[in-house]
Amino acid sequence: MTVLDLRAAELRAPLLRRAAPALLGYAAVRALGLVVLAVWSAARGTSAYTLLTARWDALWYTRVAELGYGYEVRLPNGDVHSNLAFFPLLPWLERLLHAVTPLSYADAGFTVSLLASLAAAAGIFAVADRVYGPRAGLCAVLLWAVLPVGIVQSMAYSESLFTALAAWALYALLTGRWVSAGVLAALAGLTRPVGAAVVAAVWVTGVLSFVRDRRTPGARTPAGRRVLGMLLAPLGAAGYVLWVGHRTGKGPLGYLDVQAGWRNGFDGGYAFARFVADKFTSFPSALAGAGLIVGVALLLWLHLTGIRQRQPVALLVYTGVVLALALCASSYFGSKPRLLLPAFPVLLPLARALARLRTPKSVLVTVVLAVVAAVYGAFWLNGSGPP
C-alpha cells in the first residue's frame, strides 16, 4: 500500500475514529492539570473545585442560571457591574442540566464546560485534519490543551463552549454545510461577544463563494443554503444585544453601556499599549513588559504565517477578528490570555511543525509543555486567577 493509499484510507475513516487519539491525549492533559490543581490547592488549604466553579465569572453565570438577568453590583467608584454583560447560552445550559439532573448550578456549569471542552477538541481536530491531515490535527488539539491558561478550559466559563461552537462552525464552512455553519454561528453569538468573529467568517466566506461562482459558473453551489446560512449567522448575537438594549431602555447600543459599566470597550489597543509601556518604569516589571511584547509579536507572526501558508479564508477571518477584539479591547488586561483561547487557528503552523518531528521528540515536547501548563494553571488559579 502506497502513502497515497494510506492517506485515502485515513480520509475515509469516520471522523470520530480519526479524532480518538487526539481526544484521549486532550483528556490526559486536562486530567493532569486538574490533578496538579487539586494537590496545589490542598497544600494551600483552598478548594480546587471552588476555584473551577464558584469564583470570578463562574459566579456570574450561575447567578444568571438561577435568578435570571437583573442582578448588578454598584462599586464605590460608581461603576455598575451588571450580569447583562454575560451572554445567555451557558447559563441556559446550566439551568437545563440543573432541571433534569440532581446537579447544582455550579456542578452543571462544570459539567457543561468539561463536555464542551471535549467537543472543542474534536472540532479543532476536525478543522486541522481537514486542512493539514490527522497528524497535524492531533498536534493542534494537544497544543491547545497545553496552553499556559489551558486550565480555563476546565472551568465553568464560556470559553470551551464558545470554542466548540466556533470550531464546528468553521468545519461546516470548510465542508460546504452552510446552514449548519449559520446555526452554529448564531449559537456562538449567544455565548460570547466574540461570536462576531464566527459571523464574519460565515459572511466573508459566503460573499467570496458568490464571487467565485460568478467567475466559474460550472462550479456553482446551492445559493439558497448559502444565503440562509448567512442570514442565520448573526441572529444570536444581534438578538441578545437588541434585547439588552430594549431591557435597559437605551436602544440598540445599550449593551455597550453595560460593558462600559465594567470598563470594557474597544479603543484599538491604546489602553493595552499604555499598560505595556507602563511596565518599563522599573526593571522587574520591564521583564513582564518585554514578555508581553514578545507574546503579541508571536501571535501576529503566527497569524501572518497562516496567511502565507494559505489557510482557508474562513480561518483567517475568524482568527483576525478574535485577535483584534482581544488585543484591542480596553478590558481587564489580565483576562487577555483567556480571551485568546478561542483563536486556535494560530496554532496550526506550530501544529504542522510539531507533526513533522519524529514521534519521540513530539511526545517529549508535548509532555514538557503539559507539565508546565499544569503547574502554571495551579499557580495562577491559586494566585490572581482569571478576572
Coordinates of C-alpha atoms in Angstrom, one line a residue:
M1 CA 0.0 0.0 0.0
T2 CA 1.4 3.4 -1.0
V3 CA 1.5 6.6 1.1
L4 CA -1.3 8.0 -1.1
D5 CA -3.4 4.8 -0.4
L6 CA -2.8 5.2 3.3
R7 CA -3.9 8.9 3.2
A8 CA -7.0 8.0 1.3
A9 CA -7.9 5.3 3.8
E10 CA -7.4 7.8 6.6
L11 CA -9.8 10.2 5.0
R12 CA -12.4 7.5 4.5
A13 CA -12.3 6.6 8.2
P14 CA -15.1 8.1 10.3
L15 CA -14.1 11.5 11.8
L16 CA -14.6 10.4 15.3
R17 CA -12.3 7.4 14.9
R18 CA -9.6 9.6 13.4
A19 CA -10.1 12.1 16.3
A20 CA -9.9 9.4 19.0
P21 CA -6.1 9.7 19.7
A22 CA -6.4 13.5 19.9
L23 CA -9.4 13.3 22.3
L24 CA -7.5 10.8 24.5
G25 CA -4.4 12.9 24.5
Y26 CA -6.5 16.0 25.3
A27 CA -8.3 14.3 28.2
A28 CA -4.9 13.1 29.6
V29 CA -3.5 16.7 29.5
R30 CA -6.7 18.1 31.2
A31 CA -6.6 15.4 33.8
L32 CA -3.0 16.2 34.6
G33 CA -3.9 19.9 35.0
L34 CA -6.8 19.0 37.4
V35 CA -4.7 16.7 39.5
V36 CA -1.9 19.2 39.9
L37 CA -4.5 21.9 40.7
A38 CA -6.1 19.7 43.4
V39 CA -2.7 18.9 45.0
W40 CA -1.6 22.5 44.9
S41 CA -4.9 23.8 46.3
A42 CA -4.9 21.2 49.1
A43 CA -1.4 22.3 50.1
R44 CA -2.7 25.8 50.4
G45 CA -5.9 24.9 52.2
T46 CA -8.1 26.0 49.3
S47 CA -10.7 24.1 47.3
A48 CA -9.8 23.3 43.7
Y49 CA -13.4 22.7 42.8
T50 CA -14.4 26.1 44.2
L51 CA -11.7 27.7 42.1
L52 CA -13.1 26.0 39.0
T53 CA -16.8 26.5 39.6
A54 CA -17.6 29.3 42.1
R55 CA -15.1 32.1 41.6
W56 CA -14.9 35.1 39.2
D57 CA -17.1 34.9 36.1
A58 CA -18.4 31.4 37.0
L59 CA -20.4 33.0 39.9
W60 CA -22.0 35.4 37.5
Y61 CA -23.0 32.7 35.1
T62 CA -24.6 30.6 37.9
R63 CA -26.5 33.7 39.2
V64 CA -27.9 34.2 35.7
A65 CA -28.9 30.5 35.6
E66 CA -30.5 30.6 39.0
L67 CA -32.0 34.1 39.2
G68 CA -32.2 35.3 35.6
Y69 CA -31.0 38.7 34.5
G70 CA -31.2 41.9 36.5
Y71 CA -28.6 41.4 39.2
E72 CA -25.9 44.2 39.4
V73 CA -23.2 45.4 41.8
R74 CA -22.5 49.1 42.3
L75 CA -18.9 49.8 43.2
P76 CA -17.7 52.7 45.4
N77 CA -16.2 54.4 42.4
G78 CA -19.6 54.5 40.6
D79 CA -19.1 51.6 38.3
V80 CA -22.0 49.3 37.8
H81 CA -21.3 45.6 37.2
S82 CA -24.5 44.1 35.6
N83 CA -25.0 40.5 34.8
L84 CA -26.4 41.6 31.4
A85 CA -22.8 41.7 30.3
F86 CA -22.8 37.8 30.2
F87 CA -24.3 36.2 27.2
P88 CA -27.0 33.6 27.9
L89 CA -26.2 30.3 26.3
L90 CA -24.0 28.9 29.1
P91 CA -26.5 29.8 31.9
W92 CA -29.3 28.4 29.8
L93 CA -27.5 25.1 29.6
E94 CA -26.7 25.2 33.3
R95 CA -30.4 25.8 34.1
L96 CA -31.4 23.0 31.7
L97 CA -28.9 20.5 33.2
H98 CA -29.9 21.5 36.8
A99 CA -33.6 20.9 35.9
V100 CA -33.1 17.4 34.5
T101 CA -30.4 16.1 36.9
P102 CA -29.6 16.4 40.6
L103 CA -26.7 18.7 39.8
S104 CA -26.4 22.1 41.4
Y105 CA -26.0 25.1 39.0
A106 CA -22.2 25.2 39.7
D107 CA -22.0 21.4 39.1
A108 CA -23.9 21.9 35.9
G109 CA -21.6 24.6 34.7
F110 CA -18.6 22.4 35.4
T111 CA -20.2 19.5 33.5
V112 CA -21.1 21.7 30.5
S113 CA -17.5 23.0 30.4
L114 CA -16.0 19.5 30.5
L115 CA -18.2 18.2 27.8
A116 CA -17.8 21.4 25.7
S117 CA -14.0 21.2 26.0
L118 CA -14.1 17.7 24.5
A119 CA -16.4 19.0 21.8
A120 CA -14.0 21.9 21.2
A121 CA -11.0 19.5 21.0
A122 CA -12.9 17.4 18.4
G123 CA -13.8 20.5 16.4
I124 CA -10.2 21.7 16.4
F125 CA -9.1 18.2 15.2
A126 CA -11.8 18.3 12.5
V127 CA -10.6 21.6 11.2
A128 CA -6.9 20.8 11.3
D129 CA -7.4 17.4 9.9
R130 CA -9.4 18.9 7.0
V131 CA -6.7 21.4 6.2
Y132 CA -3.4 19.5 7.0
G133 CA -4.2 15.9 7.9
P134 CA -4.8 13.8 11.1
R135 CA -1.3 14.1 12.5
A136 CA -1.5 17.9 12.4
G137 CA -5.0 17.6 13.9
L138 CA -3.6 15.6 16.8
C139 CA -0.8 18.1 17.4
A140 CA -3.2 21.1 17.1
V141 CA -5.5 19.6 19.8
L142 CA -2.6 18.9 22.1
L143 CA -1.1 22.4 21.7
W144 CA -4.5 23.9 22.5
A145 CA -4.6 21.7 25.6
V146 CA -1.1 22.7 26.9
L147 CA -1.6 26.5 26.6
P148 CA -0.5 28.2 29.8
V149 CA -4.0 29.2 30.6
G150 CA -5.5 25.9 29.4
I151 CA -7.0 25.3 32.9
V152 CA -9.7 27.7 31.9
Q153 CA -11.0 25.0 29.5
S154 CA -12.0 23.1 32.6
M155 CA -13.6 26.0 34.4
A156 CA -17.3 26.8 34.5
Y157 CA -16.6 29.6 32.0
S158 CA -17.8 30.0 28.4
E159 CA -14.5 29.7 26.6
S160 CA -14.8 26.0 26.0
L161 CA -18.4 26.2 24.9
F162 CA -17.7 29.1 22.5
T163 CA -14.6 27.4 21.0
A164 CA -16.6 24.2 20.4
L165 CA -19.3 26.1 18.5
A166 CA -16.7 28.2 16.6
A167 CA -14.6 25.2 15.6
W168 CA -17.5 23.2 14.3
A169 CA -18.9 26.3 12.5
L170 CA -15.6 26.7 10.8
Y171 CA -15.6 23.0 9.9
A172 CA -19.1 23.3 8.5
L173 CA -17.8 26.2 6.3
L174 CA -14.8 24.2 5.1
T175 CA -17.1 21.3 4.1
G176 CA -19.8 23.5 2.5
R177 CA -22.5 22.9 5.1
W178 CA -23.9 26.5 5.1
V179 CA -27.0 26.1 7.2
S180 CA -25.1 24.2 9.9
A181 CA -22.4 26.9 9.8
G182 CA -25.1 29.6 10.2
V183 CA -26.9 27.8 13.1
L184 CA -23.6 27.2 14.9
A185 CA -22.5 30.8 14.3
A186 CA -25.8 32.0 15.8
L187 CA -25.3 29.8 18.9
A188 CA -21.7 31.1 19.2
G189 CA -23.2 34.6 19.1
L190 CA -25.3 33.7 22.1
T191 CA -22.2 32.6 24.0
R192 CA -19.7 35.4 23.9
P193 CA -19.4 38.9 22.2
V194 CA -16.5 37.4 20.2
G195 CA -19.2 35.5 18.3
A196 CA -18.9 38.3 15.8
A197 CA -15.7 36.5 14.6
V198 CA -17.7 33.5 13.6
V199 CA -20.3 35.6 11.9
A200 CA -17.6 37.5 10.0
A201 CA -16.1 34.2 8.8
V202 CA -19.5 33.0 7.5
W203 CA -20.2 36.3 5.7
V204 CA -16.8 36.7 4.2
T205 CA -16.7 33.1 3.0
G206 CA -20.2 33.4 1.7
V207 CA -19.5 36.6 -0.3
L208 CA -16.3 35.2 -1.7
S209 CA -18.1 32.0 -2.8
F210 CA -20.7 34.0 -4.7
V211 CA -17.8 36.0 -6.4
R212 CA -16.1 32.7 -7.2
D213 CA -19.3 31.3 -8.7
R214 CA -19.7 34.3 -10.9
R215 CA -16.2 33.7 -12.3
T216 CA -16.6 29.9 -12.6
P217 CA -20.3 29.2 -13.5
G218 CA -19.6 25.4 -13.7
A219 CA -18.7 25.2 -10.0
R220 CA -21.9 26.6 -8.5
T221 CA -23.1 25.5 -5.1
P222 CA -26.7 25.9 -3.9
A223 CA -27.2 29.7 -3.4
G224 CA -30.3 29.2 -1.2
R225 CA -28.4 27.3 1.5
R226 CA -25.6 29.8 1.5
V227 CA -28.0 32.8 1.8
L228 CA -29.9 31.0 4.6
G229 CA -26.7 30.3 6.5
M230 CA -25.5 33.9 6.2
L231 CA -28.9 35.2 7.4
L232 CA -28.9 32.8 10.4
A233 CA -25.3 33.6 11.5
P234 CA -25.8 37.0 13.2
L235 CA -29.2 36.2 14.8
G236 CA -27.8 35.0 18.1
A237 CA -25.5 38.0 18.9
A238 CA -27.9 40.6 17.3
G239 CA -30.9 39.1 19.2
Y240 CA -29.2 39.3 22.6
V241 CA -27.7 42.8 22.0
L242 CA -31.0 44.2 20.9
W243 CA -32.8 42.5 23.8
V244 CA -30.3 44.1 26.2
G245 CA -30.9 47.5 24.6
H246 CA -34.7 47.1 25.0
R247 CA -34.4 45.9 28.6
T248 CA -32.1 48.8 29.6
G249 CA -34.2 51.3 27.6
K250 CA -31.0 52.6 25.9
G251 CA -31.7 51.4 22.3
P252 CA -29.6 49.2 20.1
L253 CA -26.3 50.3 21.7
G254 CA -27.5 49.6 25.3
Y255 CA -25.1 46.6 25.5
L256 CA -22.2 48.9 25.1
D257 CA -23.3 50.9 28.1
V258 CA -23.5 47.7 30.1
Q259 CA -19.9 46.8 29.1
A260 CA -18.8 50.4 29.9
G261 CA -20.0 49.7 33.5
W262 CA -17.4 47.0 33.6
R263 CA -14.9 49.4 32.0
N264 CA -14.8 47.3 28.9
G265 CA -14.6 48.9 25.5
F266 CA -12.8 48.9 22.2
D267 CA -10.1 51.5 21.8
G268 CA -7.9 50.0 19.1
G269 CA -5.4 48.8 21.6
Y270 CA -4.5 52.2 23.1
A271 CA -5.1 51.2 26.7
F272 CA -3.3 47.9 26.3
A273 CA -0.3 49.7 24.7
R274 CA -0.2 52.1 27.7
F275 CA -0.4 49.2 30.0
V276 CA 2.6 47.6 28.4
A277 CA 4.5 50.9 28.3
D278 CA 4.0 51.4 32.0
K279 CA 5.7 48.1 32.7
F280 CA 9.0 49.7 31.6
T281 CA 9.1 52.1 34.6
S282 CA 11.1 49.6 36.7
F283 CA 13.4 46.7 36.0
P284 CA 11.4 43.8 37.3
S285 CA 8.2 44.9 35.6
A286 CA 10.2 45.7 32.4
L287 CA 10.7 42.0 32.0
A288 CA 7.0 41.4 32.1
G289 CA 6.5 44.2 29.5
A290 CA 9.1 42.6 27.2
G291 CA 7.3 39.3 27.6
L292 CA 4.0 40.9 26.6
I293 CA 5.6 42.4 23.5
V294 CA 7.1 39.1 22.6
G295 CA 3.8 37.3 23.1
V296 CA 1.8 39.7 21.0
A297 CA 4.5 39.6 18.3
L298 CA 4.4 35.8 18.3
L299 CA 0.6 35.8 17.9
L300 CA 0.8 38.2 14.9
W301 CA 3.7 36.3 13.4
L302 CA 1.7 33.0 13.6
H303 CA -1.3 34.7 12.0
L304 CA 0.8 36.0 9.2
T305 CA 2.3 32.6 8.8
G306 CA -1.2 31.2 8.4
I307 CA -1.7 33.7 5.7
R308 CA 1.5 32.8 3.9
Q309 CA 0.6 29.1 4.2
R310 CA -2.7 29.9 2.6
Q311 CA -5.0 28.8 5.3
P312 CA -8.7 28.9 4.3
V313 CA -10.2 32.3 4.3
A314 CA -12.7 31.3 7.0
L315 CA -9.9 30.5 9.4
L316 CA -8.0 33.7 8.6
V317 CA -11.0 36.0 9.1
Y318 CA -12.1 34.3 12.3
T319 CA -8.6 34.4 13.8
G320 CA -8.1 38.0 12.7
V321 CA -11.3 39.2 14.4
V322 CA -10.6 37.2 17.6
L323 CA -7.1 38.7 17.9
A324 CA -8.4 42.2 17.2
L325 CA -11.1 42.0 19.7
A326 CA -8.9 40.5 22.4
L327 CA -5.8 42.7 21.9
C328 CA -7.6 46.0 21.1
A329 CA -10.2 45.9 23.9
S330 CA -9.7 48.2 26.9
S331 CA -10.9 45.5 29.3
Y332 CA -9.1 43.8 32.2
F333 CA -5.6 43.2 30.9
G334 CA -5.2 40.0 33.0
S335 CA -8.1 38.4 31.1
K336 CA -6.5 38.8 27.6
P337 CA -4.7 35.3 27.7
R338 CA -8.0 33.5 28.2
L339 CA -9.8 35.8 25.7
L340 CA -7.3 34.5 23.2
L341 CA -8.1 30.8 23.9
P342 CA -10.7 30.6 21.0
A343 CA -8.0 31.7 18.5
F344 CA -6.9 28.1 17.9
P345 CA -6.1 28.5 14.2
V346 CA -2.9 30.5 15.2
L347 CA -1.7 27.1 16.5
L348 CA -1.9 25.4 13.1
P349 CA 1.6 26.5 11.9
L350 CA 3.1 25.2 15.2
A351 CA 1.0 22.0 14.8
R352 CA 2.4 21.4 11.4
A353 CA 5.9 21.9 12.7
L354 CA 5.3 19.6 15.6
A355 CA 3.8 17.0 13.3
R356 CA 6.9 16.9 11.2
L357 CA 9.1 15.9 14.2
R358 CA 9.7 12.2 14.9
T359 CA 7.2 10.8 17.3
P360 CA 9.5 10.5 20.4
K361 CA 10.5 14.2 20.0
S362 CA 6.9 15.4 19.6
V363 CA 5.8 13.4 22.6
L364 CA 8.6 14.8 24.7
V365 CA 7.8 18.4 23.7
T366 CA 4.1 17.8 24.4
V367 CA 4.8 16.2 27.8
V368 CA 7.1 19.0 28.9
L369 CA 4.5 21.7 27.8
A370 CA 1.7 19.8 29.6
V371 CA 3.6 19.7 32.9
V372 CA 4.5 23.4 32.6
A373 CA 0.9 24.3 31.8
A374 CA -0.5 22.2 34.7
V375 CA 1.9 23.8 37.2
Y376 CA 1.2 27.3 35.9
G377 CA -2.6 26.7 35.9
A378 CA -2.5 25.6 39.6
F379 CA -0.2 28.6 40.5
W380 CA -2.5 31.0 38.5
L381 CA -5.8 30.0 40.0
N382 CA -4.4 29.9 43.5
G383 CA -3.0 33.4 42.9
S384 CA -4.5 36.2 41.0
G385 CA -6.6 33.9 38.8
P386 CA -8.7 35.0 35.8
P387 CA -10.7 38.2 36.4

